[in-house]
């Protein structure tokens, strides 16, 4: 009996570690898009909206893959879904690398009078394929960690712990990209970041091999049997509001550092006014945003056993609103020196940039918290709900694109009013929208109607 219990504990621990590892890979792939986008934005005469198109394509994939990914969990299980995701991710990264060696000398169409190289379309295709990968991985990781933690505060604690590794990966990615790019010039190409793409492909291949030998619990697999329930996740109001919240949240998480990267890297009057090594400084500062997310998630993983998820969401959304409003209102002429540990050069950066990266402490707990609150009490509908959630992660592509459209029209800082509005919805969700008012719907494992 003791041996069986020990094996069960070891199996659970291995599964948790595997999920943590996949959580880190999600951020690594996702956070390539925005800093790489500065290369394309510069080529299109500083059009930051076009620069964010790779990010848009990455998240657009969620719209198409979210629900199918949830269905895959039921049909083929968590492990096979994760393996397929890593294989697809390797292909997507390879296609992005192809854009550095193919199509640069051939154009197809123009944007604002600027010819568009075929390599740009190849890059967008690669970003779209990578979006399928991270969507599938997200669909696996979040419900599995919630399940392994037993749901509730403990489930949120595991999600936040995995999120810490996710943030660590997110911290390193823009820093490496910025270092490889250096100062944006007419000669900056995708080839500058090719080494990082090859490293990412190598990590995916290694991950595929490791996960192949890991045993992962399969609580939702039905061996291909189709099951029809009397209700659906959409019957739960707190899930519907949570889906909207997650749509906005991912837009916030990506929009804050993504737009900040463009703002700091922009050498013209519209930008922050950094005259030398702007891309290096931008990448280093944005990396601190993700570092703050790491710190926030680590702290949340410690306190989540005692502090409710709702209390955390209400607190961080309120503080984030305050920080962003201050960042908008303070003129860019009010500056602070970049700390030496970030960049050794004595550069001055607007105070607004420091306020925005502090938001990483707040956004750090929102993903796990919103997911935890939205699936609370869903029972057998959790796997389907996870697929819906992943579909709405498309907000990370749509909302930053809208934000950068606003930035092109009214300025970078003015675009952050969109962030304030989205944070307002998350505050509402923590206060009111997360309450489960549909407690009369049966959520046990009884099958109402098997086909």
Coordinates of C-alpha atoms in Angstrom, one line a residue:
X1 CA 0.0 0.0 0.0
X2 CA 2.8 2.4 0.9
X3 CA 4.7 1.6 -2.3
X4 CA 1.6 2.3 -4.4
X5 CA 1.0 5.6 -2.6
X6 CA 4.7 6.5 -3.1
X7 CA 4.5 5.7 -6.8
X8 CA 1.3 7.8 -7.1
X9 CA 3.0 10.8 -5.4
X10 CA 6.1 10.5 -7.6
X11 CA 3.9 10.3 -10.7
X12 CA 2.1 13.4 -9.6
X13 CA 5.4 15.3 -9.0
X14 CA 6.8 14.3 -12.4
X15 CA 3.5 15.4 -14.1
X16 CA 3.7 18.8 -12.3
X17 CA 7.4 19.3 -13.3
X18 CA 6.5 18.5 -16.9
X19 CA 3.7 21.0 -16.9
X20 CA 6.0 23.7 -15.4
X21 CA 8.5 23.0 -18.2
X22 CA 5.8 23.4 -20.9
X23 CA 4.6 26.6 -19.2
X24 CA 8.0 28.1 -19.7
X25 CA 8.0 27.1 -23.4
X26 CA 4.7 28.9 -24.0
X27 CA 6.2 32.2 -23.0
X28 CA 9.5 31.7 -24.9
X29 CA 7.7 31.2 -28.2
X30 CA 5.0 33.9 -27.6
X31 CA 7.5 36.6 -26.6
X32 CA 9.6 36.3 -29.7
X33 CA 6.9 38.1 -31.8
X34 CA 6.8 41.6 -30.3
X35 CA 10.6 42.3 -30.2
X36 CA 11.1 40.7 -33.6
X37 CA 8.3 42.9 -34.8
X38 CA 10.4 46.0 -34.3
X39 CA 12.5 44.8 -37.3
X40 CA 9.5 44.8 -39.6
X41 CA 8.0 48.0 -38.1
X42 CA 11.3 49.8 -38.9
X43 CA 11.2 48.5 -42.5
X44 CA 7.7 49.8 -42.9
X45 CA 8.8 53.4 -41.9
X46 CA 8.0 53.0 -38.2
X47 CA 4.5 51.6 -38.7
X48 CA 4.2 49.9 -35.3
X49 CA 0.8 48.4 -36.2
X50 CA 2.4 46.4 -39.0
X51 CA 5.3 45.5 -36.7
X52 CA 2.8 43.8 -34.4
X53 CA 1.3 41.7 -37.2
X54 CA 3.5 38.8 -36.3
X55 CA 2.1 39.0 -32.7
X56 CA -1.4 39.2 -34.2
X57 CA -0.9 36.1 -36.3
X58 CA 0.5 34.2 -33.3
X59 CA -2.7 35.0 -31.3
X60 CA -5.1 34.7 -34.2
X61 CA -4.3 31.0 -34.2
X62 CA -6.0 30.7 -30.8
X63 CA -9.3 31.7 -32.4
X64 CA -9.1 28.7 -34.7
X65 CA -7.5 26.2 -32.4
X66 CA -9.0 27.0 -29.0
X67 CA -12.0 24.7 -29.1
X68 CA -10.4 22.0 -31.2
X69 CA -7.5 21.9 -28.7
X70 CA -10.0 21.4 -25.9
X71 CA -11.6 18.6 -27.8
X72 CA -8.1 17.0 -28.3
X73 CA -7.7 16.8 -24.6
X74 CA -10.8 14.6 -24.5
X75 CA -10.0 12.5 -27.5
X76 CA -6.2 11.9 -27.4
X77 CA -5.3 13.1 -23.9
X78 CA -2.9 15.6 -22.4
X79 CA 0.3 13.9 -23.3
X80 CA -0.3 13.4 -27.0
X81 CA -1.8 16.9 -27.3
X82 CA 1.4 18.3 -25.8
X83 CA 3.6 16.2 -28.1
X84 CA 1.7 17.3 -31.2
X85 CA 2.0 20.9 -30.0
X86 CA 5.8 20.7 -29.7
X87 CA 6.1 19.2 -33.2
X88 CA 4.0 22.0 -34.6
X89 CA 6.0 24.6 -32.7
X90 CA 9.2 23.3 -34.3
X91 CA 7.7 23.6 -37.7
X92 CA 6.5 27.2 -37.0
X93 CA 10.0 28.3 -35.8
X94 CA 11.6 26.8 -38.8
X95 CA 9.2 28.7 -41.1
X96 CA 10.1 31.9 -39.3
X97 CA 13.8 31.2 -39.8
X98 CA 13.1 30.6 -43.5
X99 CA 11.9 34.2 -43.7
X100 CA 15.6 35.2 -43.0
X101 CA 16.9 33.4 -46.1
X102 CA 14.0 33.3 -48.6
X103 CA 12.0 36.0 -50.2
X104 CA 13.9 39.1 -49.1
X105 CA 14.6 40.2 -52.7
X106 CA 11.0 39.6 -54.0
X107 CA 8.1 41.8 -53.3
X108 CA 4.3 41.3 -53.3
X109 CA 2.2 44.4 -52.9
X110 CA 2.9 47.7 -51.0
X111 CA 2.0 49.2 -47.7
X112 CA 1.9 53.0 -47.6
X113 CA 4.0 53.1 -50.7
X114 CA 6.6 50.7 -49.3
X115 CA 7.1 47.4 -51.1
X116 CA 6.4 44.3 -49.0
X117 CA 9.0 41.5 -49.3
X118 CA 7.8 37.9 -49.6
X119 CA 9.9 37.1 -46.6
X120 CA 7.4 39.1 -44.5
X121 CA 4.5 36.8 -45.5
X122 CA 6.7 33.8 -44.7
X123 CA 7.4 35.2 -41.3
X124 CA 3.7 35.8 -40.6
X125 CA 3.0 32.2 -41.7
X126 CA 5.6 30.9 -39.2
X127 CA 4.1 33.1 -36.4
X128 CA 0.6 31.7 -37.2
X129 CA 1.9 28.1 -37.0
X130 CA 3.6 28.8 -33.7
X131 CA 0.3 30.2 -32.5
X132 CA -1.3 26.7 -32.9
X133 CA 1.6 25.3 -30.8
X134 CA 1.2 27.7 -27.8
X135 CA -2.6 27.4 -27.9
X136 CA -2.4 23.6 -27.6
X137 CA 0.2 23.9 -24.8
X138 CA -1.9 26.4 -22.9
X139 CA -4.9 24.1 -23.2
X140 CA -2.9 21.3 -21.6
X141 CA -1.0 23.1 -18.9
X142 CA -3.7 25.2 -17.2
X143 CA -6.4 22.6 -16.5
X144 CA -3.8 20.0 -15.6
X145 CA -2.1 22.2 -13.0
X146 CA -5.5 23.2 -11.6
X147 CA -6.4 19.5 -11.4
X148 CA -3.1 18.4 -9.9
X149 CA -3.5 21.1 -7.2
X150 CA -7.0 19.9 -6.4
X151 CA -8.7 23.1 -7.7
X152 CA -9.5 26.1 -5.5
X153 CA -6.7 28.1 -3.9
X154 CA -4.3 25.1 -4.2
X155 CA -5.0 24.8 -7.9
X156 CA -4.3 28.5 -8.3
X157 CA -1.1 28.1 -6.3
X158 CA 0.2 25.5 -8.8
X159 CA -0.8 27.7 -11.8
X160 CA 1.0 30.7 -10.3
X161 CA 4.1 28.6 -9.6
X162 CA 4.2 27.4 -13.2
X163 CA 3.6 30.9 -14.2
X164 CA 6.8 32.0 -12.5
X165 CA 8.8 29.8 -14.9
X166 CA 6.7 31.2 -17.7
X167 CA 7.7 34.7 -16.7
X168 CA 11.3 33.8 -16.3
X169 CA 11.3 32.6 -19.9
X170 CA 9.4 35.7 -20.9
X171 CA 12.0 37.9 -19.2
X172 CA 14.9 36.4 -21.1
X173 CA 13.4 36.3 -24.6
X174 CA 13.0 40.1 -25.3
X175 CA 16.4 40.7 -23.7
X176 CA 18.1 38.2 -26.0
X177 CA 16.2 39.5 -29.1
X178 CA 17.2 43.1 -28.2
X179 CA 20.8 42.2 -27.8
X180 CA 20.9 40.4 -31.1
X181 CA 19.2 43.3 -33.0
X182 CA 21.2 46.1 -31.4
X183 CA 20.4 49.5 -33.0
X184 CA 17.7 49.3 -35.6
X185 CA 19.1 50.3 -39.1
X186 CA 18.2 49.7 -42.7
X187 CA 20.5 46.7 -42.6
X188 CA 18.7 45.0 -39.7
X189 CA 17.2 41.7 -40.9
X190 CA 15.6 38.5 -39.5
X191 CA 18.9 36.9 -39.9
X192 CA 20.0 38.8 -36.8
X193 CA 17.7 36.8 -34.6
X194 CA 18.2 33.4 -36.4
X195 CA 20.4 32.0 -33.7
X196 CA 17.6 32.4 -31.1
X197 CA 15.1 30.6 -33.5
X198 CA 17.5 27.6 -33.8
X199 CA 17.9 27.5 -30.0
X200 CA 14.1 27.5 -29.7
X201 CA 13.8 24.6 -32.2
X202 CA 16.4 22.6 -30.3
X203 CA 14.5 23.1 -27.0
X204 CA 11.3 21.9 -28.6
X205 CA 12.9 18.8 -29.9
X206 CA 14.6 18.1 -26.6
X207 CA 11.2 18.7 -24.8
X208 CA 9.5 16.3 -27.2
X209 CA 11.9 13.5 -26.3
X210 CA 11.6 14.2 -22.5
X211 CA 7.8 14.4 -22.4
X212 CA 7.6 11.2 -24.4
X213 CA 8.9 9.3 -21.4
X214 CA 6.8 11.1 -18.8
X215 CA 3.5 9.6 -17.5
X216 CA 0.8 12.3 -17.4
X217 CA -2.7 11.7 -15.8
X218 CA -5.5 11.6 -18.4
X219 CA -8.7 12.4 -16.4
X220 CA -10.8 13.6 -19.4
X221 CA -9.9 11.1 -22.1
X222 CA -12.9 9.1 -23.4
X223 CA -11.1 6.8 -25.9
X224 CA -12.9 8.5 -28.8
X225 CA -16.3 8.0 -27.3
X226 CA -18.6 11.0 -28.1
X227 CA -20.5 12.4 -25.1
X228 CA -23.3 14.9 -25.1
X229 CA -24.2 16.8 -22.0
X230 CA -27.5 18.5 -21.1
X231 CA -25.6 21.8 -20.6
X232 CA -22.5 23.5 -21.8
X233 CA -19.8 25.8 -20.3
X234 CA -21.7 28.7 -21.8
X235 CA -24.5 28.2 -19.3
X236 CA -22.2 29.4 -16.5
X237 CA -22.3 33.2 -16.2
X238 CA -19.0 33.4 -14.3
X239 CA -17.3 31.5 -17.2
X240 CA -18.8 33.8 -19.8
X241 CA -17.6 36.9 -17.9
X242 CA -14.2 35.2 -17.4
X243 CA -13.8 34.5 -21.1
X244 CA -14.2 38.2 -21.8
X245 CA -11.8 38.9 -18.9
X246 CA -9.2 36.6 -20.4
X247 CA -9.6 38.2 -23.8
X248 CA -8.8 41.5 -22.4
X249 CA -6.1 40.3 -20.0
X250 CA -4.0 38.8 -22.7
X251 CA -4.3 42.0 -24.6
X252 CA -3.1 43.8 -21.5
X253 CA -0.2 41.4 -20.9
X254 CA 1.1 41.7 -24.4
X255 CA 0.0 45.3 -25.1
X256 CA 1.9 46.9 -22.2
X257 CA 5.4 45.6 -23.0
X258 CA 4.8 45.2 -26.7
X259 CA 3.9 48.9 -27.3
X260 CA 6.5 50.0 -24.7
X261 CA 9.1 48.2 -26.8
X262 CA 8.1 50.2 -29.9
X263 CA 8.0 53.4 -27.9
X264 CA 11.5 53.0 -26.5
X265 CA 13.0 51.7 -29.7
X266 CA 11.5 54.4 -31.9
X267 CA 14.4 56.9 -32.7
X268 CA 12.1 59.6 -34.0
X269 CA 10.0 62.3 -32.2
X270 CA 7.1 59.9 -31.6
X271 CA 9.4 57.7 -29.5
X272 CA 11.0 58.1 -26.1
X273 CA 13.9 60.1 -27.4
X274 CA 16.7 57.5 -26.8
X275 CA 19.4 58.4 -29.3
X276 CA 21.8 55.5 -29.0
X277 CA 21.3 51.7 -28.7
X278 CA 17.5 52.2 -28.4
X279 CA 16.6 48.6 -29.3
X280 CA 19.1 47.2 -26.7
X281 CA 17.7 49.5 -24.0
X282 CA 14.1 48.8 -25.0
X283 CA 14.7 45.0 -24.9
X284 CA 16.4 45.3 -21.5
X285 CA 13.7 47.4 -19.9
X286 CA 10.8 45.3 -21.3
X287 CA 12.6 42.2 -20.0
X288 CA 12.2 43.7 -16.5
X289 CA 8.5 43.8 -17.0
X290 CA 8.6 40.0 -17.5
X291 CA 10.9 39.7 -14.5
X292 CA 8.3 41.6 -12.4
X293 CA 5.8 39.0 -13.6
X294 CA 8.1 36.3 -12.4
X295 CA 8.4 38.0 -9.0
X296 CA 4.6 38.5 -8.8
X297 CA 3.8 34.9 -9.7
X298 CA 6.3 33.6 -7.3
X299 CA 4.9 35.7 -4.4
X300 CA 1.3 34.6 -5.4
X301 CA 2.4 31.0 -5.4
X302 CA 3.4 31.4 -1.7
X303 CA 0.3 33.3 -0.5
X304 CA -2.4 31.7 -2.7
X305 CA -3.0 29.0 -0.1
X306 CA -4.2 31.6 2.3
X307 CA -5.2 34.6 0.2
X308 CA -8.3 34.2 -2.0
X309 CA -8.0 34.4 -5.7
X310 CA -10.7 37.1 -5.8
X311 CA -8.9 39.3 -3.3
X312 CA -5.7 39.1 -5.5
X313 CA -7.5 40.0 -8.7
X314 CA -9.3 43.0 -7.1
X315 CA -6.0 44.3 -5.6
X316 CA -3.8 43.9 -8.7
X317 CA -6.3 45.3 -11.2
X318 CA -6.8 48.4 -9.0
X319 CA -3.1 49.1 -8.6
X320 CA -2.5 48.5 -12.4
X321 CA -5.1 51.1 -13.3
X322 CA -3.4 53.6 -11.1
X323 CA 0.1 52.9 -12.6
X324 CA -1.1 53.1 -16.2
X325 CA -3.0 56.3 -15.6
X326 CA 0.1 57.9 -14.1
X327 CA 2.2 56.7 -17.0
X328 CA -0.1 58.4 -19.4
X329 CA -0.3 61.7 -17.6
X330 CA 3.4 62.2 -16.8
X331 CA 5.3 63.9 -19.7
X332 CA 8.1 62.0 -21.4
X333 CA 10.4 64.9 -20.5
X334 CA 10.3 63.6 -16.9
X335 CA 13.1 61.0 -17.0
X336 CA 15.2 58.7 -14.8
X337 CA 18.5 57.1 -15.6
X338 CA 18.5 53.5 -16.6
X339 CA 20.0 51.5 -13.7
X340 CA 23.5 50.1 -14.5
X341 CA 22.4 46.5 -14.0
X342 CA 19.9 47.0 -16.9
X343 CA 22.2 49.0 -19.2
X344 CA 25.6 50.4 -18.7
X345 CA 25.5 53.6 -20.6
X346 CA 23.8 56.3 -18.5
X347 CA 20.8 56.5 -20.8
X348 CA 17.7 58.5 -19.7
X349 CA 14.3 56.9 -20.0
X350 CA 10.8 58.5 -19.4
X351 CA 9.4 57.7 -15.9
X352 CA 6.3 56.4 -17.7
X353 CA 8.4 53.4 -18.9
X354 CA 9.2 52.4 -15.3
X355 CA 5.6 52.8 -14.2
X356 CA 4.5 50.5 -17.0
X357 CA 7.0 47.8 -16.3
X358 CA 5.8 47.8 -12.7
X359 CA 2.5 46.6 -14.0
X360 CA 4.2 43.3 -14.5
X361 CA 3.7 42.7 -10.8
X362 CA 0.0 43.2 -11.3
X363 CA -0.6 41.3 -14.5
X364 CA 1.5 38.4 -13.2
X365 CA -1.4 36.9 -11.2
X366 CA -4.3 37.7 -13.5
X367 CA -4.1 34.7 -15.9
X368 CA -4.1 32.0 -13.3
X369 CA -6.6 33.9 -11.1
X370 CA -9.1 34.5 -13.9
X371 CA -8.8 30.9 -15.1
X372 CA -9.1 29.6 -11.6
X373 CA -12.3 31.7 -10.9
X374 CA -13.9 30.9 -14.2
X375 CA -13.6 27.1 -14.0
X376 CA -14.6 26.9 -10.4
X377 CA -17.5 24.6 -10.0
X378 CA -17.6 23.5 -13.7
X379 CA -16.7 19.8 -13.0
X380 CA -17.0 17.8 -16.2
X381 CA -17.2 21.0 -18.3
X382 CA -13.7 22.1 -17.4
X383 CA -12.0 20.6 -20.5
X384 CA -14.4 22.3 -22.8
X385 CA -14.1 25.5 -20.9
X386 CA -10.3 25.4 -21.3
X387 CA -10.7 25.2 -25.0
X388 CA -13.0 28.2 -25.0
X389 CA -10.4 30.1 -22.9
X390 CA -7.7 29.3 -25.4
X391 CA -9.9 30.6 -28.2
X392 CA -10.2 33.9 -26.5
X393 CA -6.5 34.3 -26.0
X394 CA -6.8 35.8 -29.5
X395 CA -7.2 39.0 -27.6
X396 CA -3.4 39.1 -27.2
X397 CA -3.3 39.6 -31.0
X398 CA -6.4 41.8 -31.5
X399 CA -6.1 44.3 -28.7
X400 CA -2.4 45.1 -29.1
X401 CA -3.1 45.6 -32.8
X402 CA -5.8 48.1 -31.9
X403 CA -3.6 49.7 -29.4
X404 CA -0.8 50.3 -31.9
X405 CA -3.4 51.6 -34.4
X406 CA -4.3 54.1 -31.8
X407 CA -0.6 54.8 -31.2
X408 CA -0.1 55.5 -34.9
X409 CA -2.9 58.0 -34.7
X410 CA -2.6 59.7 -31.3
X411 CA 0.7 58.7 -29.9
X412 CA 2.1 55.8 -27.9
X413 CA 1.1 57.0 -24.4
X414 CA -2.5 57.9 -25.5
X415 CA -2.9 54.3 -26.6
X416 CA -2.7 53.1 -23.0
X417 CA -6.2 54.4 -22.3
X418 CA -7.3 51.2 -24.0
X419 CA -5.3 49.3 -21.4
X420 CA -7.1 51.2 -18.6
X421 CA -10.5 50.3 -20.0
X422 CA -9.6 46.6 -20.2
X423 CA -8.2 46.7 -16.6
X424 CA -11.6 48.1 -15.6
X425 CA -13.4 45.0 -16.8
X426 CA -11.0 42.7 -14.9
X427 CA -11.7 44.8 -11.7
X428 CA -15.4 44.3 -12.3
X429 CA -14.8 40.6 -12.8
X430 CA -13.0 40.3 -9.5
X431 CA -15.7 42.3 -7.7
X432 CA -18.9 40.9 -9.2
X433 CA -18.6 38.9 -12.4
X434 CA -16.6 35.9 -10.9
X435 CA -19.5 34.8 -8.6
X436 CA -21.0 31.5 -9.6
X437 CA -24.8 32.0 -9.8
X438 CA -25.5 28.7 -11.7
X439 CA -25.1 26.3 -8.9
X440 CA -28.2 24.3 -10.0
X441 CA -26.4 22.8 -13.0
X442 CA -25.2 19.3 -12.4
X443 CA -21.4 19.0 -12.9
X444 CA -20.6 15.5 -11.7
X445 CA -19.4 12.7 -14.0
X446 CA -22.8 11.4 -14.9
X447 CA -23.3 11.2 -18.7
X448 CA -26.7 12.6 -19.6
X449 CA -26.7 11.3 -23.2
X450 CA -24.0 9.2 -24.8
X451 CA -24.0 9.1 -28.6

